[in-house]
C-alpha cells in the first residue's frame, strides 16, 4: 500500500508540474501576462536580456530557487521539490507548447493561465511537495518569521506584478493582479478538492444542555463544551461547539431556535474535516 501511495504521489506531482508548465507556456508567456511565480519574473526580466527566451529564463529561475531552498530549507524540501522542479523546467524547454495556438483576449489569458497554474501548484502541494520557484521565499518567510505560507505566496506574487510597472503600463499590472487572484483560487480549490465541507458552530446559551442533547440524539454529532467568561458582565458561560456537514446546518439552527431564539451563535465555514464521523466511520 505504501508503494502504491508513493507512485500515486509521483504521478500527481508530475501532472501538477506539467499543468503549471502548460499554463505558463500557452497562456502566460505568449500573452505577456504579468503574474506571480517564475513566469512573472521571467516576463519582467525578458526586456533586460532579449537574447534569452522567457522559457529559458523561467527554467533558470526555477533551478536557482531550488538551490536556495535546499540551502535554507533543508533536505526534506529538496526531496519533495526536486521532481516538480525538473518536470516543470524540462516541460517548458522540451515540449513544443508553441504549436498550441490559443488566441484569446488578455483578460481570458489571465483567467485561464492563473486558474490552471494555481491548480497545478495546488496538486503538487497536496502531495506534500512544492513547485519550487517563487514558492521558496514564502516558505522561507514561514520558517524564519512564522508568516502563513498562503499569505506569503499572495504577497510575493502581488509584489512581482507591481514591480512590472517598471516595464509595463497600469492595465498590464491590473491584468497581472487578476491572474494572481485566480492562481490563489486555483491553489485553494486543488488543495481542498474532495474534502468534506462542513460548518463549525459555537453556541452561547443558557439552554446549552437541551441544545446539546438534541445535537447528540437528532444529528448524532459530537460536541464540545468549554468554559468562557463574559467580557462585560464577567459572568461565567458555557460555550457549546460542534462541527456538522453543510446539509445539517439548518437543522442545528432549528434546534437552537427551539430552545433559545436569543442564543449567540458563531458559524465558520470549514474547508475540510477529518476524524470520526467524517473521514472515518464512527466507532461502535
mmCIF file of N, CA, C and O in Angstrom, residues 199 201 211-212 214-217 219-225 240-244 248 252 276-278 282:
data_model
loop_
_atom_site.group_PDB
_atom_site.id
_atom_site.type_symbol
_atom_site.label_atom_id
_atom_site.label_comp_id
_atom_site.label_asym_id
_atom_site.label_seq_id
_atom_site.Cartn_x
_atom_site.Cartn_y
_atom_site.Cartn_z
ATOM 1 N N UNK A 199 -19.413 22.937 8.644
ATOM 2 C CA UNK A 199 -19.521 24.200 9.364
ATOM 3 C C UNK A 199 -19.202 23.963 10.837
ATOM 4 O O UNK A 199 -19.673 22.983 11.438
ATOM 5 N N UNK A 201 -19.868 25.369 14.450
ATOM 6 C CA UNK A 201 -20.888 26.198 15.098
ATOM 7 C C UNK A 201 -20.578 26.290 16.589
ATOM 8 O O UNK A 201 -20.440 25.271 17.270
ATOM 9 N N UNK A 211 -29.926 22.021 24.001
ATOM 10 C CA UNK A 211 -29.411 22.093 22.622
ATOM 11 C C UNK A 211 -28.398 20.986 22.389
ATOM 12 O O UNK A 211 -28.420 20.302 21.361
ATOM 13 N N UNK A 212 -27.527 20.782 23.367
ATOM 14 C CA UNK A 212 -26.511 19.737 23.259
ATOM 15 C C UNK A 212 -27.161 18.365 23.123
ATOM 16 O O UNK A 212 -26.749 17.559 22.282
ATOM 17 N N UNK A 214 -30.077 17.523 21.908
ATOM 18 C CA UNK A 214 -30.697 17.324 20.590
ATOM 19 C C UNK A 214 -29.645 17.126 19.494
ATOM 20 O O UNK A 214 -29.846 16.325 18.565
ATOM 21 N N UNK A 215 -28.551 17.846 19.581
ATOM 22 C CA UNK A 215 -27.485 17.665 18.576
ATOM 23 C C UNK A 215 -26.942 16.243 18.653
ATOM 24 O O UNK A 215 -26.680 15.601 17.626
ATOM 25 N N UNK A 216 -26.787 15.743 19.879
ATOM 26 C CA UNK A 216 -26.259 14.389 20.065
ATOM 27 C C UNK A 216 -27.227 13.319 19.571
ATOM 28 O O UNK A 216 -26.811 12.341 18.941
ATOM 29 N N UNK A 217 -28.525 13.514 19.839
ATOM 30 C CA UNK A 217 -29.502 12.476 19.514
ATOM 31 C C UNK A 217 -30.104 12.622 18.122
ATOM 32 O O UNK A 217 -30.279 11.636 17.406
ATOM 33 N N UNK A 219 -28.929 14.602 15.444
ATOM 34 C CA UNK A 219 -27.935 14.631 14.367
ATOM 35 C C UNK A 219 -26.842 13.580 14.544
ATOM 36 O O UNK A 219 -26.076 13.321 13.615
ATOM 37 N N UNK A 220 -26.748 13.007 15.715
ATOM 38 C CA UNK A 220 -25.695 12.027 16.006
ATOM 39 C C UNK A 220 -24.307 12.638 15.771
ATOM 40 O O UNK A 220 -23.423 12.008 15.195
ATOM 41 N N UNK A 221 -24.143 13.885 16.211
ATOM 42 C CA UNK A 221 -22.859 14.575 16.095
ATOM 43 C C UNK A 221 -22.281 14.849 17.481
ATOM 44 O O UNK A 221 -23.016 15.155 18.418
ATOM 45 N N UNK A 222 -20.978 14.731 17.582
ATOM 46 C CA UNK A 222 -20.315 15.008 18.843
ATOM 47 C C UNK A 222 -20.241 16.504 19.107
ATOM 48 O O UNK A 222 -20.338 17.325 18.185
ATOM 49 N N UNK A 223 -20.082 16.851 20.354
ATOM 50 C CA UNK A 223 -19.992 18.254 20.748
ATOM 51 C C UNK A 223 -18.851 18.437 21.753
ATOM 52 O O UNK A 223 -18.350 17.477 22.317
ATOM 53 N N UNK A 224 -18.492 19.692 21.949
ATOM 54 C CA UNK A 224 -17.510 20.057 22.967
ATOM 55 C C UNK A 224 -18.074 21.222 23.770
ATOM 56 O O UNK A 224 -18.628 22.163 23.197
ATOM 57 N N UNK A 225 -17.935 21.135 25.082
ATOM 58 C CA UNK A 225 -18.413 22.214 25.958
ATOM 59 C C UNK A 225 -17.222 22.744 26.750
ATOM 60 O O UNK A 225 -16.489 21.973 27.362
ATOM 61 N N UNK A 240 -20.941 25.908 23.696
ATOM 62 C CA UNK A 240 -21.174 24.612 23.056
ATOM 63 C C UNK A 240 -20.659 24.676 21.632
ATOM 64 O O UNK A 240 -21.042 25.563 20.865
ATOM 65 N N UNK A 241 -19.794 23.764 21.271
ATOM 66 C CA UNK A 241 -19.179 23.772 19.942
ATOM 67 C C UNK A 241 -19.416 22.436 19.250
ATOM 68 O O UNK A 241 -19.347 21.369 19.881
ATOM 69 N N UNK A 242 -19.692 22.503 17.944
ATOM 70 C CA UNK A 242 -19.862 21.273 17.167
ATOM 71 C C UNK A 242 -19.484 21.536 15.710
ATOM 72 O O UNK A 242 -19.470 22.676 15.256
ATOM 73 N N UNK A 243 -19.178 20.473 14.991
ATOM 74 C CA UNK A 243 -18.894 20.538 13.566
ATOM 75 C C UNK A 243 -19.881 19.621 12.853
ATOM 76 O O UNK A 243 -19.980 18.434 13.189
ATOM 77 N N UNK A 244 -20.602 20.169 11.886
ATOM 78 C CA UNK A 244 -21.613 19.398 11.169
ATOM 79 C C UNK A 244 -21.443 19.587 9.668
ATOM 80 O O UNK A 244 -20.810 20.545 9.219
ATOM 81 N N UNK A 248 -26.523 19.753 7.335
ATOM 82 C CA UNK A 248 -27.095 19.657 8.671
ATOM 83 C C UNK A 248 -27.181 21.011 9.379
ATOM 84 O O UNK A 248 -27.721 21.107 10.480
ATOM 85 N N UNK A 252 -29.396 22.297 12.861
ATOM 86 C CA UNK A 252 -28.809 22.820 14.102
ATOM 87 C C UNK A 252 -29.450 24.155 14.468
ATOM 88 O O UNK A 252 -29.790 24.399 15.638
ATOM 89 N N UNK A 276 -13.402 10.918 13.331
ATOM 90 C CA UNK A 276 -14.556 10.040 13.496
ATOM 91 C C UNK A 276 -15.849 10.738 13.087
ATOM 92 O O UNK A 276 -16.114 11.875 13.482
ATOM 93 N N UNK A 277 -16.629 10.051 12.282
ATOM 94 C CA UNK A 277 -17.890 10.606 11.806
ATOM 95 C C UNK A 277 -17.777 11.370 10.503
ATOM 96 O O UNK A 277 -18.781 11.722 9.896
ATOM 97 N N UNK A 278 -16.534 11.632 10.074
ATOM 98 C CA UNK A 278 -16.314 12.360 8.817
ATOM 99 C C UNK A 278 -15.434 11.530 7.887
ATOM 100 O O UNK A 278 -15.916 10.907 6.951
ATOM 101 N N UNK A 282 -17.837 6.002 12.490
ATOM 102 C CA UNK A 282 -17.998 6.115 13.933
ATOM 103 C C UNK A 282 -17.711 4.766 14.571
ATOM 104 O O UNK A 282 -18.192 3.727 14.116
#
